C-alpha positions as a printed NumPy array, in Angstrom:
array([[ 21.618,  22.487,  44.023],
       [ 22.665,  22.852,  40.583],
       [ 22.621,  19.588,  39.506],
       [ 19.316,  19.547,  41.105],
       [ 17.681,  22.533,  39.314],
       [ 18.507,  20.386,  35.885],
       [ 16.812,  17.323,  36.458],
       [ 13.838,  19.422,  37.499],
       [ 13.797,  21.723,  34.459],
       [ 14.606,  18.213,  32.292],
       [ 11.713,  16.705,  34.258],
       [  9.499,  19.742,  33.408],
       [ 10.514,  19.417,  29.954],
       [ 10.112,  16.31 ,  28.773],
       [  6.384,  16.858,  30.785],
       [  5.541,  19.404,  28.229],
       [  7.17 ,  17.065,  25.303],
       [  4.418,  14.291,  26.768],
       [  1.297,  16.788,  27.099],
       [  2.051,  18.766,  23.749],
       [  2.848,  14.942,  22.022],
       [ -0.314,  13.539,  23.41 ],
       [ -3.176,  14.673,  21.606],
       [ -1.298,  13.953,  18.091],
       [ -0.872,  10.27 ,  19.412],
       [ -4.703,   9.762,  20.18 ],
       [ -5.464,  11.355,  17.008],
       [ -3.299,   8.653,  15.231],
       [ -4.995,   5.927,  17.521],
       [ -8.326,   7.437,  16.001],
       [ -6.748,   7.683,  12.709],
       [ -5.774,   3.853,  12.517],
       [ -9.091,   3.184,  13.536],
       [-10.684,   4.712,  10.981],
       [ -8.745,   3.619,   8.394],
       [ -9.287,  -0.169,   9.024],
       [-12.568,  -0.751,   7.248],
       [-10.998,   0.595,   3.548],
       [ -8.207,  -1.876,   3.91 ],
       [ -8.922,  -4.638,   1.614],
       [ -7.304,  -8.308,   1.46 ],
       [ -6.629,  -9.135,  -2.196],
       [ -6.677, -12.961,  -3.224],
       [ -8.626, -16.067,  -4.889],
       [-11.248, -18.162,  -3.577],
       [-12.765, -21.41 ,  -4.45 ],
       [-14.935, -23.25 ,  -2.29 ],
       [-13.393, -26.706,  -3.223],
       [ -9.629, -25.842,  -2.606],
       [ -8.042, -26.294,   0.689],
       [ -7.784, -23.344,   2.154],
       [-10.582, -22.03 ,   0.337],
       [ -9.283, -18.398,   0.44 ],
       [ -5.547, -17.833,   0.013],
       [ -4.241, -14.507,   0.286],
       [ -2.382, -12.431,  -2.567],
       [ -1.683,  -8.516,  -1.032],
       [ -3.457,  -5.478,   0.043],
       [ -5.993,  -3.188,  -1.445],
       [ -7.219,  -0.238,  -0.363],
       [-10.851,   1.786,  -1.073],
       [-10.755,   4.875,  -3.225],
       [-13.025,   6.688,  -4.943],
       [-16.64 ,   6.272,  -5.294],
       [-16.124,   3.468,  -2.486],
       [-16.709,   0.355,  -4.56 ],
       [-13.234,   0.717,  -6.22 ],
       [-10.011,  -0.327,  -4.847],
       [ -6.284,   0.115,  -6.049],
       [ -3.741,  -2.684,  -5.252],
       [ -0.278,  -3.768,  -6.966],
       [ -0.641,  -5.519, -10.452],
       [  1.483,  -8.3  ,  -9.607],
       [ -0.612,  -8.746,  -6.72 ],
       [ -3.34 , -10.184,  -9.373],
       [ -3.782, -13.693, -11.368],
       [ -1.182, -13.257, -14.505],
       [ -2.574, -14.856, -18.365],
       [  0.571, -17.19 , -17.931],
       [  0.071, -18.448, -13.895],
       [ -1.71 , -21.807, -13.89 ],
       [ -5.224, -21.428, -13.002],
       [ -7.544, -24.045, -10.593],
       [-10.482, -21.913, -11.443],
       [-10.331, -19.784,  -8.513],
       [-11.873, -16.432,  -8.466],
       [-10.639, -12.739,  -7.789],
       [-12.117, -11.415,  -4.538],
       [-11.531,  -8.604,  -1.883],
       [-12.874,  -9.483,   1.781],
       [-14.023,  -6.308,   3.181],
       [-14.048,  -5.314,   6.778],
       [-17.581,  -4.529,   8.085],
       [-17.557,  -3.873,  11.471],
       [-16.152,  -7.417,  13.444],
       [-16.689,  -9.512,  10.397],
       [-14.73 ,  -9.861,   6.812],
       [-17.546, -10.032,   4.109],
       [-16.012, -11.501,   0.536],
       [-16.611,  -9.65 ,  -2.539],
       [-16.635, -10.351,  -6.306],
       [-13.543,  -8.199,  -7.99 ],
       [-13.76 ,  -6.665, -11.881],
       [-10.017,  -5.578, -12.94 ],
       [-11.121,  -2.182, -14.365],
       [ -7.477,  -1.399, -15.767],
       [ -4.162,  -2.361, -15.24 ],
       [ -0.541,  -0.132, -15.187],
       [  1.784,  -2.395, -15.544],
       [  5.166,   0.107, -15.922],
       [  4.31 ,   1.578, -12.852],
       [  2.595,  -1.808, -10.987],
       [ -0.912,  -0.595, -10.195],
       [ -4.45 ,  -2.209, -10.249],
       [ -7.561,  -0.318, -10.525],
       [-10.78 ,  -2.902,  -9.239],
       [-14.747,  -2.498,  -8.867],
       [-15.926,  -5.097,  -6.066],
       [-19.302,  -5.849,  -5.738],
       [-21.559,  -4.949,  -2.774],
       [-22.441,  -2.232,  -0.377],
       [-19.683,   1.037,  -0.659],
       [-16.614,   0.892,   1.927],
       [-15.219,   4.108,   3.466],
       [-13.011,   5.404,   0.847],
       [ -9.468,   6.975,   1.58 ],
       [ -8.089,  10.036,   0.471],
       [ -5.311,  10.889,  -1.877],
       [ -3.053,  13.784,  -1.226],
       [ -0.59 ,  15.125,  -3.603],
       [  2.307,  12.941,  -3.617],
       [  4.72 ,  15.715,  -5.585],
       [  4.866,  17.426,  -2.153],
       [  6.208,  14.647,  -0.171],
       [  9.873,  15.209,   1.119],
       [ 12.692,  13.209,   2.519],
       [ 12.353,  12.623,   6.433],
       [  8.789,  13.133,   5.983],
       [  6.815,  10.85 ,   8.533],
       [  4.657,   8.054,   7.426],
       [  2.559,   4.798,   8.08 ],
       [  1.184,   1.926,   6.163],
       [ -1.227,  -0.626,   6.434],
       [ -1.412,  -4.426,   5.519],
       [ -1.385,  -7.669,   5.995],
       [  2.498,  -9.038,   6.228],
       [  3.647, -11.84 ,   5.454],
       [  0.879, -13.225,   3.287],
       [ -2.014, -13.378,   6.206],
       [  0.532, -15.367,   8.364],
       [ -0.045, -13.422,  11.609],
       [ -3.732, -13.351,  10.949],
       [ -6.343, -11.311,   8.681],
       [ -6.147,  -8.22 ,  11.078],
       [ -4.383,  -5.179,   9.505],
       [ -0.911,  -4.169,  10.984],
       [  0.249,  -0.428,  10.938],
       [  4.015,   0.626,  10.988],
       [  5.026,   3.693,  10.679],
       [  8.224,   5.378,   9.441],
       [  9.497,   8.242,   7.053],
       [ 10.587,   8.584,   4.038],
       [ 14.073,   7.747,   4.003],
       [ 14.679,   8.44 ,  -0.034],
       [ 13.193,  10.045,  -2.965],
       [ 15.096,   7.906,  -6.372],
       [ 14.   ,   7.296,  -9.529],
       [ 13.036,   3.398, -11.072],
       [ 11.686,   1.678, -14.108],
       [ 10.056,  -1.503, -12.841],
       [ 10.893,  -4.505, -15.396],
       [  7.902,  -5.374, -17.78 ],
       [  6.132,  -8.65 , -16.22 ],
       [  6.749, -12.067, -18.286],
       [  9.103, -10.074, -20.467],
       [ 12.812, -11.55 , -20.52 ],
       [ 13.246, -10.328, -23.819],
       [ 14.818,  -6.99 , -25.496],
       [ 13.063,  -5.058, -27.868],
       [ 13.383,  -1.707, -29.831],
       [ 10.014,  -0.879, -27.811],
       [ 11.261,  -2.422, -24.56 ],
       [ 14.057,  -0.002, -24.411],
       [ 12.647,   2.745, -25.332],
       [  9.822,   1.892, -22.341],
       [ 12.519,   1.843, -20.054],
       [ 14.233,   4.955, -20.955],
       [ 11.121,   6.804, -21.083],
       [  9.24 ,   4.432, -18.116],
       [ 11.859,   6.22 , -15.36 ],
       [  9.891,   7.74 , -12.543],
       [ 10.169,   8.665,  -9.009],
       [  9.792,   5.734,  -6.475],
       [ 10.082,   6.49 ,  -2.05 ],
       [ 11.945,   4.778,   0.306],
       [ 10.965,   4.012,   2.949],
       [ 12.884,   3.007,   6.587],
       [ 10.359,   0.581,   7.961],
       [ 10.75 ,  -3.233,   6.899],
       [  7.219,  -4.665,   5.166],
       [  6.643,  -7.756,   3.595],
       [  5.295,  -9.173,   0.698],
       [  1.462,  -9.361,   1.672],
       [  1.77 ,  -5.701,   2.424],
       [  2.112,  -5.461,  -1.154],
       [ -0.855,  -2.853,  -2.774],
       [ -1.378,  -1.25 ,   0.843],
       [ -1.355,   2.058,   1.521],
       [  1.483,   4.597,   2.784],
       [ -0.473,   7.518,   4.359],
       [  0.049,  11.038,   6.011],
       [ -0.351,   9.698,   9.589],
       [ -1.688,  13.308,  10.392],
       [ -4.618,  13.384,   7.837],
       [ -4.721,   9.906,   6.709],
       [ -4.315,  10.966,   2.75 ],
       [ -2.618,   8.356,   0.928],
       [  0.715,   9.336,  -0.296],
       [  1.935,   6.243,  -1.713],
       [  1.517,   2.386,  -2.48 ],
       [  3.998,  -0.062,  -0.756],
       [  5.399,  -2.66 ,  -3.78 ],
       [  7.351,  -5.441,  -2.681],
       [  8.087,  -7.766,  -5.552],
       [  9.133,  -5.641,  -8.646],
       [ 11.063,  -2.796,  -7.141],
       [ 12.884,  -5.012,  -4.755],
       [ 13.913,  -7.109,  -7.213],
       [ 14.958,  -4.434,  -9.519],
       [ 16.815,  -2.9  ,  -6.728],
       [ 18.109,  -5.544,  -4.789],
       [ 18.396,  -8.587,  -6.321],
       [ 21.859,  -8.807,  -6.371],
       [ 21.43 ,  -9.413,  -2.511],
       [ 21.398, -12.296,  -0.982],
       [ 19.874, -11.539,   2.206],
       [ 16.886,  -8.435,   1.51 ],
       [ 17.467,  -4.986,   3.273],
       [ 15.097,  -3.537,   5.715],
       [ 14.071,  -0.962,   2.998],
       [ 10.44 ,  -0.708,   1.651],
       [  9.642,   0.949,  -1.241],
       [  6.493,   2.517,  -2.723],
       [  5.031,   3.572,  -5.7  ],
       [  3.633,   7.453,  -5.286],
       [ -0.182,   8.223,  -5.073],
       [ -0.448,  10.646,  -7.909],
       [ -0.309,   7.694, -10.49 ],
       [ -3.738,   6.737,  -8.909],
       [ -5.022,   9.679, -10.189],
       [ -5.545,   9.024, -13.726],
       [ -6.53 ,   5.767, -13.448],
       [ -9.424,   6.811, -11.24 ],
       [-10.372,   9.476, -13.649],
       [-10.949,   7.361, -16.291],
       [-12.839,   5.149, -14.66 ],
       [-14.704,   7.139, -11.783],
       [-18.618,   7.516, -11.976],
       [-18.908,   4.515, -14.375],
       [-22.119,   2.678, -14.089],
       [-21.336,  -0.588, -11.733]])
């Protein structure tokens, strides 16, 4: 009888675990949703290469909804051999992807961002919350296309927590040497990177980590330069993802926010 009583009140509790956890799980079904169209593809296009599009990272839409942030490394560098191909962001509108010309407004290199103006009609803009107030075992989930467009052009959300709060300086790009100015870059570059426990990929690179509650971005997922600053003495890469916090957005927009386009 005993024994019985249990599984009933277990029964009865995980019942009101499933009712209370429901309406937070459609609201992150809506959520996902809503945050498709202002996910961006990054990459090049020219109409005489074969494939005519190829795929660099992620973007997302901030701001006055014609801007976009995305990892640096994610772009074209001066020294990467060039066929001529152009910058470009496909955009989701509705079922389609429409293609859209990119301007690099500005570029923070120590800390891997990539403010861009693309052309066109506004996208649906995310939200930036306050990334100082994000703690360890904090929930998350981010958006992007992994693995470089491999399992299609349709974004994939993960989500996770933040598993660590550490600090980084991310190594200057095309920069082997040392310098009076390098070093004093990196001693002064140090800032605050998150950890995260989900696994993402290099074309996730430039998407966004966001509150899965409100949808605010929190963070940017970088693939490239922190993992090879962290793990490159691996041989085989960890399941850790790291990002780059949202607050660094934040003056970047400013300076470049109501601009004629």
């Amino acid at each position: 009888m005993a024994s019985t009583r249990r599984r009933w009140l277990a029964g009865c509790g995980a019942a009101a675990w499933c009712l209370a956890a429901a309406p937070a799980w459609a609201q992150f079904v809506e959520l996902i949703e809503r945050t498709k169209p202002s996910i961006l593809i990054v990459g090049t296009y020219k109409a005489t290469n074969s494939p005519r599009f190829n795929l660099r990272g992620t973007g997302f839409v901030v701001g006055d909804g014609n801007l976009a942030i995305t990892n640096a490394h994610v772009l074209p560098t001066s020294g990467e051999p060039s066929d001529g191909s152009d910058l470009v962001v496909q955009v989701r509108q509705g079922r389609e992807l429409q293609m859209r010309t990119v301007t690099v407004l500005e570029i923070d290199r120590l800390r891997d961002l990539a403010l861009l103006r693309f052309s066109g009609e506004p996208a649906p803009a995310l939200a930036l919350a306050d990334s100082d107030a994000v703690k360890e075992g904090q929930t998350i989930a981010y958006t992007g296309f992994p693995i470089g467009g491999a399992l299609g052009f349709s974004p994939v959300t993960h989500r996770g927590m933040v598993s660590s709060i550490t600090p980084i300086v991310l190594p200057a790009a095309n920069d082997q040497r040392l310098s009076a100015r390098s070093i004093r870059s990196a001693r002064d570059g140090s800032f605050d990177i998150f950890q995260l426990d989900g696994t993402a990929y290099p074309g996730n690179s430039g998407g966004p980590v966001f509150d899965p509650a409100s949808g605010a971005v929190v963070a940017v997922i970088n693939m490239v330069y922190v993992r090879g600053t962290r793990e490159s003495a691996l041989s085989q890469p960890s399941g850790i993802t790291y990002a780059i916090p949202a607050n660094f957005i934040v003056p970047l927009l400013q300076r470049h926010q109501g601009q004629p386009r």
